[in-house]
PDB file of C-alpha atoms in Angstrom:
ATOM      1  CA  MET A 201      99.267 107.042  73.905  1.00 47.00           C
ATOM      2  CA  SER A 202     101.062 105.248  71.094  1.00 51.00           C
ATOM      3  CA  GLU A 203     104.337 106.146  72.799  1.00 54.00           C
ATOM      4  CA  VAL A 204     103.273 104.335  75.979  1.00 50.00           C
ATOM      5  CA  ARG A 205     105.257 101.144  76.437  1.00 50.00           C
ATOM      6  CA  SER A 206     104.714  98.545  79.094  1.00 51.00           C
ATOM      7  CA  LYS A 207     107.057  98.825  82.037  1.00 54.00           C
ATOM      8  CA  GLY A 208     105.324  96.279  84.220  1.00 56.00           C
ATOM      9  CA  ASN A 209     102.658  96.953  86.751  1.00 61.00           C
ATOM     10  CA  LYS A 210     104.901  97.548  89.705  1.00 76.00           C
ATOM     11  CA  SER A 211     102.541  99.768  91.711  1.00 83.00           C
ATOM     12  CA  THR A 212      99.710  97.227  91.595  1.00 86.00           C
ATOM     13  CA  GLU A 213     102.071  94.391  92.449  1.00 89.00           C
ATOM     14  CA  LEU A 214     103.432  96.342  95.418  1.00 90.00           C
ATOM     15  CA  LYS A 215      99.891  96.899  96.687  1.00 90.00           C
ATOM     16  CA  LEU A 216      99.198  93.176  96.506  1.00 91.00           C
ATOM     17  CA  ILE A 217     102.476  92.404  98.293  1.00 91.00           C
ATOM     18  CA  GLN A 218     101.324  94.736 101.071  1.00 90.00           C
ATOM     19  CA  TYR A 219      98.032  92.807 101.302  1.00 88.00           C
ATOM     20  CA  PHE A 220      99.974  89.546 101.489  1.00 90.00           C
ATOM     21  CA  LYS A 221     102.101  90.896 104.333  1.00 91.00           C
ATOM     22  CA  GLU A 222      99.152  92.362 106.246  1.00 88.00           C
ATOM     23  CA  ASN A 223      97.310  89.036 106.067  1.00 87.00           C
ATOM     24  CA  ASP A 224     100.239  86.734 106.772  1.00 89.00           C
ATOM     25  CA  ILE A 225     100.173  85.136 103.320  1.00 90.00           C
ATOM     26  CA  HIS A 226     103.473  83.418 102.584  1.00 90.00           C
ATOM     27  CA  GLY A 227     104.930  81.174  99.926  1.00 92.00           C
ATOM     28  CA  TRP A 228     104.493  83.414  96.907  1.00 94.00           C
ATOM     29  CA  ARG A 229     107.108  84.169  94.287  1.00 94.00           C
ATOM     30  CA  ARG A 230     107.188  87.150  92.000  1.00 92.00           C
ATOM     31  CA  GLY A 231     108.625  87.207  88.487  1.00 84.00           C
ATOM     32  CA  TYR A 232     108.515  83.437  88.043  1.00 87.00           C
ATOM     33  CA  LYS A 233     109.741  82.672  84.545  1.00 87.00           C
ATOM     34  CA  VAL A 234     107.030  80.646  82.872  1.00 86.00           C
ATOM     35  CA  LYS A 235     105.169  81.260  79.633  1.00 86.00           C
ATOM     36  CA  GLY A 236     102.234  83.517  80.434  1.00 88.00           C
ATOM     37  CA  HIS A 237     104.157  85.507  83.056  1.00 91.00           C
ATOM     38  CA  PRO A 238     101.910  85.499  86.117  1.00 95.00           C
ATOM     39  CA  ASP A 239     102.643  88.332  88.530  1.00 94.00           C
ATOM     40  CA  PHE A 240     102.762  85.929  91.488  1.00 95.00           C
ATOM     41  CA  VAL A 241     102.875  82.174  91.868  1.00 95.00           C
ATOM     42  CA  PHE A 242     102.440  79.828  94.789  1.00 95.00           C
ATOM     43  CA  LEU A 243     104.433  76.900  93.423  1.00 94.00           C
ATOM     44  CA  ASP A 244     103.519  74.409  96.131  1.00 93.00           C
ATOM     45  CA  LYS A 245      99.794  74.970  95.517  1.00 93.00           C
ATOM     46  CA  LYS A 246     100.035  75.596  91.772  1.00 95.00           C
ATOM     47  CA  ILE A 247      98.329  78.973  91.983  1.00 95.00           C
ATOM     48  CA  ALA A 248      99.029  81.734  89.460  1.00 96.00           C
ATOM     49  CA  ILE A 249      97.930  85.294  90.213  1.00 95.00           C
ATOM     50  CA  PHE A 250      97.639  87.934  87.522  1.00 94.00           C
ATOM     51  CA  VAL A 251      97.070  91.584  88.426  1.00 92.00           C
ATOM     52  CA  ASP A 252      95.368  93.155  85.426  1.00 89.00           C
ATOM     53  CA  GLY A 253      95.064  96.858  84.676  1.00 86.00           C
ATOM     54  CA  CYS A 254      91.390  97.695  84.230  1.00 84.00           C
ATOM     55  CA  PHE A 255      91.724  99.692  80.999  1.00 81.00           C
ATOM     56  CA  TRP A 256      94.278  97.443  79.307  1.00 81.00           C
ATOM     57  CA  HIS A 257      92.540  94.173  80.071  1.00 85.00           C
ATOM     58  CA  GLY A 258      88.933  95.173  79.449  1.00 82.00           C
ATOM     59  CA  HIS A 259      87.372  95.768  82.862  1.00 84.00           C
ATOM     60  CA  ASP A 260      84.645  98.386  82.597  1.00 79.00           C
ATOM     61  CA  CYS A 261      84.786  99.733  86.136  1.00 81.00           C
ATOM     62  CA  ARG A 262      85.635 103.137  84.701  1.00 72.00           C
ATOM     63  CA  ASN A 263      84.096 104.377  81.521  1.00 65.00           C
ATOM     64  CA  THR A 264      87.242 106.035  80.239  1.00 71.00           C
ATOM     65  CA  ARG A 265      88.252 105.533  76.658  1.00 74.00           C
ATOM     66  CA  PRO A 266      90.756 107.520  74.637  1.00 76.00           C
ATOM     67  CA  ALA A 267      89.013 109.850  72.223  1.00 77.00           C
ATOM     68  CA  ASP A 268      91.848 109.652  69.708  1.00 85.00           C
ATOM     69  CA  ASN A 269      92.409 106.507  67.690  1.00 86.00           C
ATOM     70  CA  LYS A 270      89.393 104.763  69.253  1.00 84.00           C
ATOM     71  CA  GLU A 271      89.408 101.792  66.922  1.00 89.00           C
ATOM     72  CA  PHE A 272      93.077 101.028  67.593  1.00 91.00           C
ATOM     73  CA  TRP A 273      92.590 101.018  71.374  1.00 87.00           C
ATOM     74  CA  GLN A 274      89.457  98.889  71.162  1.00 87.00           C
ATOM     75  CA  LYS A 275      91.301  96.282  69.090  1.00 91.00           C
ATOM     76  CA  LYS A 276      94.244  96.420  71.507  1.00 90.00           C
ATOM     77  CA  ARG A 277      91.950  95.703  74.456  1.00 89.00           C
ATOM     78  CA  GLU A 278      90.207  92.896  72.565  1.00 92.00           C
ATOM     79  CA  ARG A 279      93.587  91.269  71.811  1.00 94.00           C
ATOM     80  CA  ASN A 280      94.555  91.539  75.477  1.00 91.00           C
ATOM     81  CA  ILE A 281      91.268  89.975  76.600  1.00 93.00           C
ATOM     82  CA  PHE A 282      91.711  87.103  74.139  1.00 95.00           C
ATOM     83  CA  HIS A 283      95.329  86.607  75.241  1.00 94.00           C
ATOM     84  CA  ASP A 284      94.295  86.574  78.915  1.00 94.00           C
ATOM     85  CA  LYS A 285      91.736  83.827  78.205  1.00 96.00           C
ATOM     86  CA  GLU A 286      94.340  81.746  76.343  1.00 96.00           C
ATOM     87  CA  ILE A 287      96.857  82.062  79.180  1.00 96.00           C
ATOM     88  CA  THR A 288      94.241  81.212  81.822  1.00 96.00           C
ATOM     89  CA  GLU A 289      93.223  78.106  79.867  1.00 97.00           C
ATOM     90  CA  ARG A 290      96.856  77.071  79.392  1.00 96.00           C
ATOM     91  CA  PHE A 291      97.519  77.225  83.145  1.00 96.00           C
ATOM     92  CA  GLN A 292      94.273  75.442  83.994  1.00 97.00           C
ATOM     93  CA  GLU A 293      95.059  72.643  81.536  1.00 96.00           C
ATOM     94  CA  ARG A 294      98.308  72.098  83.483  1.00 95.00           C
ATOM     95  CA  GLY A 295      96.365  71.826  86.738  1.00 96.00           C
ATOM     96  CA  TRP A 296      96.937  75.348  88.028  1.00 96.00           C
ATOM     97  CA  THR A 297      94.388  77.575  89.751  1.00 95.00           C
ATOM     98  CA  VAL A 298      94.324  81.027  88.185  1.00 95.00           C
ATOM     99  CA  ILE A 299      93.304  84.144  90.084  1.00 94.00           C
ATOM    100  CA  ARG A 300      92.849  87.348  88.111  1.00 93.00           C
ATOM    101  CA  ILE A 301      92.760  90.508  90.175  1.00 92.00           C
ATOM    102  CA  TRP A 302      91.587  93.777  88.677  1.00 89.00           C
ATOM    103  CA  GLU A 303      93.520  96.927  89.431  1.00 88.00           C
ATOM    104  CA  CYS A 304      90.381  98.478  90.964  1.00 88.00           C
ATOM    105  CA  GLU A 305      90.128  95.585  93.438  1.00 88.00           C
ATOM    106  CA  LEU A 306      93.336  96.822  95.057  1.00 89.00           C
ATOM    107  CA  LYS A 307      91.659 100.018  96.274  1.00 87.00           C
ATOM    108  CA  LYS A 308      91.109 100.301 100.017  1.00 84.00           C
ATOM    109  CA  LYS A 309      87.320 100.305  99.631  1.00 88.00           C
ATOM    110  CA  ASN A 310      87.518  96.860  97.944  1.00 87.00           C
ATOM    111  CA  LYS A 311      90.021  95.348 100.381  1.00 83.00           C
ATOM    112  CA  ASP A 312      87.564  92.940 102.033  1.00 85.00           C
ATOM    113  CA  LEU A 313      86.363  91.548  98.687  1.00 85.00           C
ATOM    114  CA  LEU A 314      89.922  91.134  97.455  1.00 86.00           C
ATOM    115  CA  LEU A 315      91.045  89.355 100.585  1.00 83.00           C
ATOM    116  CA  LYS A 316      88.092  86.979 100.433  1.00 85.00           C
ATOM    117  CA  LYS A 317      88.910  86.217  96.794  1.00 84.00           C
ATOM    118  CA  VAL A 318      92.581  85.513  97.538  1.00 86.00           C
ATOM    119  CA  LEU A 319      92.360  83.962 101.005  1.00 81.00           C
ATOM    120  CA  GLU A 320      89.778  81.342 100.035  1.00 78.00           C
ATOM    121  CA  ILE A 321      92.187  79.824  97.541  1.00 80.00           C
ATOM    122  CA  VAL A 322      95.619  80.573  98.970  1.00 79.00           C
ATOM    123  CA  LYS A 323      94.903  79.539 102.561  1.00 74.00           C
ATOM    124  CA  SER A 324      93.089  76.303 101.602  1.00 70.00           C
TER     125      SER A 324
END
């Protein structure tokens, strides 16, 4: 896994775009260049959405852990979790609402929960 390099989370972003389209959610921008790099922003409402991979960002929905180099991967996840908290705080200090969506929330079985989470804030 040490050869794995980040190439973005395009598949999860595309799933969320599909949810936006299905639910008539407009006004979002993708790839907005701001420190912290949210996956989507709603500039007029100051909403930043991050779509986080469950393994990489510390969600324990699946109990999968690499058997090799365990300590390295645990530290990597801990750094990511800490970084996510810093970025969330930075946006909130500037008056932004931050929504963090787990990769597993994009599954069809979780669609209703995801939409409730997003719609409550975006449509207000």
